[in-house]
Short mmCIF file of C-alpha atoms in Angstrom, two decimals:
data_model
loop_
_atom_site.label_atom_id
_atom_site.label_comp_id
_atom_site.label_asym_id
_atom_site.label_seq_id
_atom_site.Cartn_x
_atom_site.Cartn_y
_atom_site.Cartn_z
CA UNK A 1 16.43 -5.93 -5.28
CA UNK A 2 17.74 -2.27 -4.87
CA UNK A 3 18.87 -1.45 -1.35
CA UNK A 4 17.11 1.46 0.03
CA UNK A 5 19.49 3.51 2.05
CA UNK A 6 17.62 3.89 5.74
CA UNK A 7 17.76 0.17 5.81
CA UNK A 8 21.47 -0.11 4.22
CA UNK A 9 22.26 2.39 7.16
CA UNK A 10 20.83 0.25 10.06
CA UNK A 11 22.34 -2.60 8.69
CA UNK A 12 25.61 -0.95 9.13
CA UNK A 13 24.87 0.64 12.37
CA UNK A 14 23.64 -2.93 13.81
CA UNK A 15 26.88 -4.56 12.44
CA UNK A 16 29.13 -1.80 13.93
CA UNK A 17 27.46 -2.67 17.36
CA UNK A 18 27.74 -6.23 16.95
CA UNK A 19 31.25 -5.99 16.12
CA UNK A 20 32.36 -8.27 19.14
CA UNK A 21 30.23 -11.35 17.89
CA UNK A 22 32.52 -12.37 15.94
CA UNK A 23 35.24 -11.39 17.96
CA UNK A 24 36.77 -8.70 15.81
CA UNK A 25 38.78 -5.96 18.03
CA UNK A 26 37.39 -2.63 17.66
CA UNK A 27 37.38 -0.78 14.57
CA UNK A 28 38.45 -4.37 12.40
CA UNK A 29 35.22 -3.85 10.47
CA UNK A 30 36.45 -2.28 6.93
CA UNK A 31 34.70 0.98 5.91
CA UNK A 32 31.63 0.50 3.64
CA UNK A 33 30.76 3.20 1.26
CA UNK A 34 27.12 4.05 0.96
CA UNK A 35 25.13 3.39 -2.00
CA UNK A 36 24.26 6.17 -3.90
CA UNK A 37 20.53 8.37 -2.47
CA UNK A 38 18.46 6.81 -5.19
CA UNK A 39 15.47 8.88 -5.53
CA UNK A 40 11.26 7.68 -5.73
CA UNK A 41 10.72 5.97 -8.54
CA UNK A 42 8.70 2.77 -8.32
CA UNK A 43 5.31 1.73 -7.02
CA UNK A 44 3.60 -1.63 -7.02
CA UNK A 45 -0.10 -1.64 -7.41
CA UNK A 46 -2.35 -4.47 -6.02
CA UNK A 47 -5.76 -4.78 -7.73
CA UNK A 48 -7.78 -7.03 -4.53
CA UNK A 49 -8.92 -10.17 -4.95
CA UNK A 50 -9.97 -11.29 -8.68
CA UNK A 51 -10.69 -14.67 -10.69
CA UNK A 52 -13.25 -16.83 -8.17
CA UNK A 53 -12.84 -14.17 -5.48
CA UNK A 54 -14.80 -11.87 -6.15
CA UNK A 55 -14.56 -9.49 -3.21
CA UNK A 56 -17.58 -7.44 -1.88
CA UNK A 57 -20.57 -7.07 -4.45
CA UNK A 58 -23.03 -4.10 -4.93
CA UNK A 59 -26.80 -4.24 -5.22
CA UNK A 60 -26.91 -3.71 -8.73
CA UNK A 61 -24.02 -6.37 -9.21
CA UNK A 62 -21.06 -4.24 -8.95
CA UNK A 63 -18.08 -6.47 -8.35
CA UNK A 64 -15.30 -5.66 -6.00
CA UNK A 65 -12.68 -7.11 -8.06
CA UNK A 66 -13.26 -5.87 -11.44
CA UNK A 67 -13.83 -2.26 -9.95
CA UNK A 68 -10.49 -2.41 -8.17
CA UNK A 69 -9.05 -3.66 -11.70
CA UNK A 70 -10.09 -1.03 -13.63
CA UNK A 71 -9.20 1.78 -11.02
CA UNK A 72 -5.81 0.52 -10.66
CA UNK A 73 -5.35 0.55 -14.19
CA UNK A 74 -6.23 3.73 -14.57
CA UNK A 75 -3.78 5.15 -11.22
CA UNK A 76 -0.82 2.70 -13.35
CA UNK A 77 -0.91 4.61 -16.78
CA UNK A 78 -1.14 7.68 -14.59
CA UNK A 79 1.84 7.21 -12.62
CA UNK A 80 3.84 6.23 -15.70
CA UNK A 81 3.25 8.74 -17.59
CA UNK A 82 5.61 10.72 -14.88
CA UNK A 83 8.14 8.45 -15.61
CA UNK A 84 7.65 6.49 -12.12
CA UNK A 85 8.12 2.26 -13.10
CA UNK A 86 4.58 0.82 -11.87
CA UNK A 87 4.63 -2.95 -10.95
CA UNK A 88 1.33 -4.34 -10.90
CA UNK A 89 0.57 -7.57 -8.81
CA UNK A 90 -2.60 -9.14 -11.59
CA UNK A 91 -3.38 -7.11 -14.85
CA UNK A 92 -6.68 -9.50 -15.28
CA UNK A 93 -9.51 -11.51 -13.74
CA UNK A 94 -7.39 -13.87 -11.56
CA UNK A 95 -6.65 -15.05 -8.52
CA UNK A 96 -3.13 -14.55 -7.27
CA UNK A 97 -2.23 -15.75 -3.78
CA UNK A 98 -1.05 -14.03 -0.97
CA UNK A 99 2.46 -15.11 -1.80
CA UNK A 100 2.74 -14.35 -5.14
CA UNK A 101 1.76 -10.57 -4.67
CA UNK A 102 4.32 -9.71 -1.42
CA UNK A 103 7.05 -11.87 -3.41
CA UNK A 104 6.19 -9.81 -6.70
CA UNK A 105 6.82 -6.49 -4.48
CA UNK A 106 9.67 -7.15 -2.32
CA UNK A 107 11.55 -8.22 -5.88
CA UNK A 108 10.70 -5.52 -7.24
CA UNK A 109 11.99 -3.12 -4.47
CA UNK A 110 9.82 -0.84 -4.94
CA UNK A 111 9.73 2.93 -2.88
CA UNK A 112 5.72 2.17 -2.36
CA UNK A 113 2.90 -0.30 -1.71
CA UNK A 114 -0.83 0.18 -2.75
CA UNK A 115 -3.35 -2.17 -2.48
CA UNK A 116 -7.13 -1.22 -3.93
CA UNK A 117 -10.26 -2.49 -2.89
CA UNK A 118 -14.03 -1.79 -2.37
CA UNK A 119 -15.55 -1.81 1.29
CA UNK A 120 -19.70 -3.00 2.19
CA UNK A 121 -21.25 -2.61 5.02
CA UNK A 122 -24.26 -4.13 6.71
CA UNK A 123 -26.20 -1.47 6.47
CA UNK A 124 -26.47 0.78 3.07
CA UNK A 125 -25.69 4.38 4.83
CA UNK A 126 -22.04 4.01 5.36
CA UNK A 127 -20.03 5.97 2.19
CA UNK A 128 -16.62 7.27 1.89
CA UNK A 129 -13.13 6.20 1.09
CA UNK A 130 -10.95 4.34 4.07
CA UNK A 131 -6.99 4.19 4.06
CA UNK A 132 -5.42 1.47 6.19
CA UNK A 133 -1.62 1.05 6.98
CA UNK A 134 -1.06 -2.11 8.65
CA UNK A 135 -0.94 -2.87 12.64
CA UNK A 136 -1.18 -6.26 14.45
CA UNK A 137 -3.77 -4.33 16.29
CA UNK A 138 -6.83 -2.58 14.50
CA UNK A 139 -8.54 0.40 15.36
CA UNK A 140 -11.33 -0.36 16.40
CA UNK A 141 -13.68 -2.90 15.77
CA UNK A 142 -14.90 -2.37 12.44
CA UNK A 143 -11.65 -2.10 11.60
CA UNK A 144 -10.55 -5.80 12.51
CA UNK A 145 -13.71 -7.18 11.01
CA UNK A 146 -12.68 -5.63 7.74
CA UNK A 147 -9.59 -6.96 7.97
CA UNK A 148 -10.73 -10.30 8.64
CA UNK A 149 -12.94 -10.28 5.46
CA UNK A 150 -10.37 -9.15 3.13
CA UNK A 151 -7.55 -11.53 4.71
CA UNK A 152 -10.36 -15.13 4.42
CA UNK A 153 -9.84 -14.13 0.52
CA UNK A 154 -6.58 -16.34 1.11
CA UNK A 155 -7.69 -18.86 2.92
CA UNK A 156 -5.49 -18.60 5.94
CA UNK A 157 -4.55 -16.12 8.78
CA UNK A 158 -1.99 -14.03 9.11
CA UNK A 159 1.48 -15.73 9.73
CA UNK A 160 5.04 -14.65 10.31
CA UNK A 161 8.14 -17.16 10.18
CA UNK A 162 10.01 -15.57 13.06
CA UNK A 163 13.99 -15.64 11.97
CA UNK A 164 16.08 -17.66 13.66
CA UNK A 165 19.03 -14.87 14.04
CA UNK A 166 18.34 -12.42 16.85
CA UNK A 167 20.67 -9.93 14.72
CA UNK A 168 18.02 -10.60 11.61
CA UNK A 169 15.28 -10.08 13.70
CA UNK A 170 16.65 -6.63 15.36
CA UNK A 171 17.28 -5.39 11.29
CA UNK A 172 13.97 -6.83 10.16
CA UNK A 173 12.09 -5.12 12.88
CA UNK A 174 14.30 -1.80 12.93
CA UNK A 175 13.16 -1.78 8.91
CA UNK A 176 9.95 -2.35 9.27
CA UNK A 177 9.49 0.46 12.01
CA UNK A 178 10.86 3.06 9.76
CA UNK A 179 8.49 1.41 6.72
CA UNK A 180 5.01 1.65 9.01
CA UNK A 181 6.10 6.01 9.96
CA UNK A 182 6.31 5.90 5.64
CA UNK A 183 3.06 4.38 5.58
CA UNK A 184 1.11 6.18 7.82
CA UNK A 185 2.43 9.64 5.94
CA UNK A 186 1.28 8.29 2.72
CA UNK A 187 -2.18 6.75 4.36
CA UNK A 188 -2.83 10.70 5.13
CA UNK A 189 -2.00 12.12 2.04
CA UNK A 190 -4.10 9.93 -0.04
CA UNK A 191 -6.77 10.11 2.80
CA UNK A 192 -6.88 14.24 2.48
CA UNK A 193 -7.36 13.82 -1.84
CA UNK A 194 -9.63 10.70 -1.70
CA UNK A 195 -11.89 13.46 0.77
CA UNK A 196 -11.19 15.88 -2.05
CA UNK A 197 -12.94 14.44 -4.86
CA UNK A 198 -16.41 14.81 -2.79
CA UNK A 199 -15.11 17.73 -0.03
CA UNK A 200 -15.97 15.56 2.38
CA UNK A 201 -15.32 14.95 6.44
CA UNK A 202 -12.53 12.37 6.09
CA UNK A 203 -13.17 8.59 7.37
CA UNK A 204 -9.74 8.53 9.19
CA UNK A 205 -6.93 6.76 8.56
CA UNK A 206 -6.88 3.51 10.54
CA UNK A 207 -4.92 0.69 11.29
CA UNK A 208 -5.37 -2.92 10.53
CA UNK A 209 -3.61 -6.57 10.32
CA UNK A 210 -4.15 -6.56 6.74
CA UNK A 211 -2.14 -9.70 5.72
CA UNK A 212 -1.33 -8.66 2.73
CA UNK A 213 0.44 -5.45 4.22
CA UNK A 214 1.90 -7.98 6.53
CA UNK A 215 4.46 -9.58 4.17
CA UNK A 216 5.82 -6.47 1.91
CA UNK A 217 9.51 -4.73 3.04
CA UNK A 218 8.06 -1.01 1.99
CA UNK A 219 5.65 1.52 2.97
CA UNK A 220 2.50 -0.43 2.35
CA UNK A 221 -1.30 1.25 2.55
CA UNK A 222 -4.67 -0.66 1.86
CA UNK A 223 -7.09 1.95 0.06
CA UNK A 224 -10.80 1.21 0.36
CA UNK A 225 -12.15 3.11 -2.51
CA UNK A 226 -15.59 3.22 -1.81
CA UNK A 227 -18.61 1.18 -0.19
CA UNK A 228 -20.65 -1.05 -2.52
CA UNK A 229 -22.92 -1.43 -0.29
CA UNK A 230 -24.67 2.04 -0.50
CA UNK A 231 -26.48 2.33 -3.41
CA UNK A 232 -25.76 5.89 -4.35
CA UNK A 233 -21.93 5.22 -4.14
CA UNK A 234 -22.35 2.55 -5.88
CA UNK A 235 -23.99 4.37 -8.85
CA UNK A 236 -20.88 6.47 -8.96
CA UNK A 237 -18.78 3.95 -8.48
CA UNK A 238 -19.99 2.36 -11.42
CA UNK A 239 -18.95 5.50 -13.71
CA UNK A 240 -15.93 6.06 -15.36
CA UNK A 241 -15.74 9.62 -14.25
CA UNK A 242 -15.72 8.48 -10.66
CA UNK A 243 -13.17 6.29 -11.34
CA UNK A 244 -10.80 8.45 -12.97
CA UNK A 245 -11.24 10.76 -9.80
CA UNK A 246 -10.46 8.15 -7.68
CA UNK A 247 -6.99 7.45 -9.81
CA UNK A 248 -6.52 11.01 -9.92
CA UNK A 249 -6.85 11.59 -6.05
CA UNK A 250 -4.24 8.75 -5.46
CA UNK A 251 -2.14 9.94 -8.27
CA UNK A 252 -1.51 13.15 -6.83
CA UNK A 253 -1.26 11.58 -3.68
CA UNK A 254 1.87 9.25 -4.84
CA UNK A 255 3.35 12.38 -6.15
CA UNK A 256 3.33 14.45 -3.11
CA UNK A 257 4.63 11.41 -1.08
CA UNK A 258 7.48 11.28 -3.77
CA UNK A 259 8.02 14.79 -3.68
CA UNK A 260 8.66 14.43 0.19
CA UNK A 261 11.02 11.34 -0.10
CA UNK A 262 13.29 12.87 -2.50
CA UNK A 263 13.58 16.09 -0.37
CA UNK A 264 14.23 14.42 3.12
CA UNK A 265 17.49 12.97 1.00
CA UNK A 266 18.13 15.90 -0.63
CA UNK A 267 17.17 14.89 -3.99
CA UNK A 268 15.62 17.63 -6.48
CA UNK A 269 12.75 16.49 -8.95
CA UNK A 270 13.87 16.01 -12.45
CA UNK A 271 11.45 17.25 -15.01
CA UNK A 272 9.95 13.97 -15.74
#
């Protein structure tokens, strides 16, 4: 797995200051040259839910899973065709657990994390788009009780194996800090061209213990593309047109983000 270089550089900060554990004298630690800036160029793309789980359903029968399929099909063939290496985590009607999808992403190393799904609601009024980056604490209410639907689709709650290793624990946590400020720039972006499509007031973006979000070591954002459970949206929804908006929005959305990540390191854009 490629090391990124924020976390290659708190590694080596967090060794330097450590440099007494193993009883080193100052300075003993040899110089380390860092890896080369590597620019944006992967995503992984996580199609919710699939084979027996079936995910939210529409009125008319609209399935969560096979919409989220075919949308993130379409945003895949769009984001390769800028050159950008797209991992995605099922390419058909199947289940694949919790593990399998985080372990498929953190091999991959990718720059990015999107996972797609449909929302429903109790009552058929609620529309919109929703993007979540994750947080042990939601939101607001709503918020959790999403969560809690889309995370039962495994089977099991949300849990962490602690490390052992204090230093471990101080890099995994340093990491992960610097991978939820990623997500939450991303989460707005694609929140402002999801709103787009329709010129719409946005939903927010909103935070969530999306387990799935949980387990990945990258910016990670959960993108509810729509509700099922209002019937109008769900027309749309059941369009191809709609969909291709929908990849469209969150194409242009993963290029801005990329365009940002390569200029903080001081990367310029190949023609791709």
């Amino acid at each position: 797995m490629r090391c990124r270089w924020r976390a290659w550089s708190m590694i080596l900060t967090v060794l330097a200051c450590c440099a007494g554990r193993s009883g080193g004298a100052a300075g003993s630690i040899p110089a380390v040259a860092a890896p080369p800036v590597e620019r944006f160029d992967s995503v992984v793309i996580d199609p919710g839910h699939g084979g027996d789980d079936r995910g939210a359903r529409g009125r008319s029968g609209l399935l969560e899973k096979d919409l989220v399929l075919d949308v993130s099909r379409r945003l895949a063939k769009r984001l390769r065709g800028h050159g950008l290496e797209v991992l995605e985590t099922r390419t058909a009607d199947a289940f694949v657990p919790l593990e399998t999808r985080t372990m498929l992403a953190n091999d991959a190393g990718a720059d990015l994390f999107i996972s797609i799904h449909a929302n429903s609601a109790a009552s058929p009024k609620p529309s919109g788009s929703e993007v979540y980056f994750v947080s042990v604490d939601a939101t607001d209410e709503r918020s959790r009780a999403l969560a809690e639907r889309e995370n039962s689709a495994f089977g099991r709650d949300a849990a962490s194996a602690l490390p052992t290793d204090p230093l471990v624990a101080i890099i995994g946590d340093m990491i992960a800090s610097e991978s939820m400020r990623e997500a939450n720039v991303f989460a707005k972006i694609a929140q402002a061209e999801l709103d787009s499509i329709d010129r719409v007031a946005s939903r927010g973006v909103k935070q969530a213990p999306f387990v799935v979000l949980l387990g990945v070591q990258m910016p990670a954002s959960l993108i509810e593309v729509g509700f099922l459970s209002n019937p109008q949206e769900e027309r749309a929804l059941l369009t191809s047109e709609r969909r291709d908006a929908i990849a469209a929005a969150l194409e242009r959305a993963v290029l801005q983000y990329a365009q940002r990540y390569d200029a903080l390191r001081g990367v310029g854009r190949a023609e791709r």
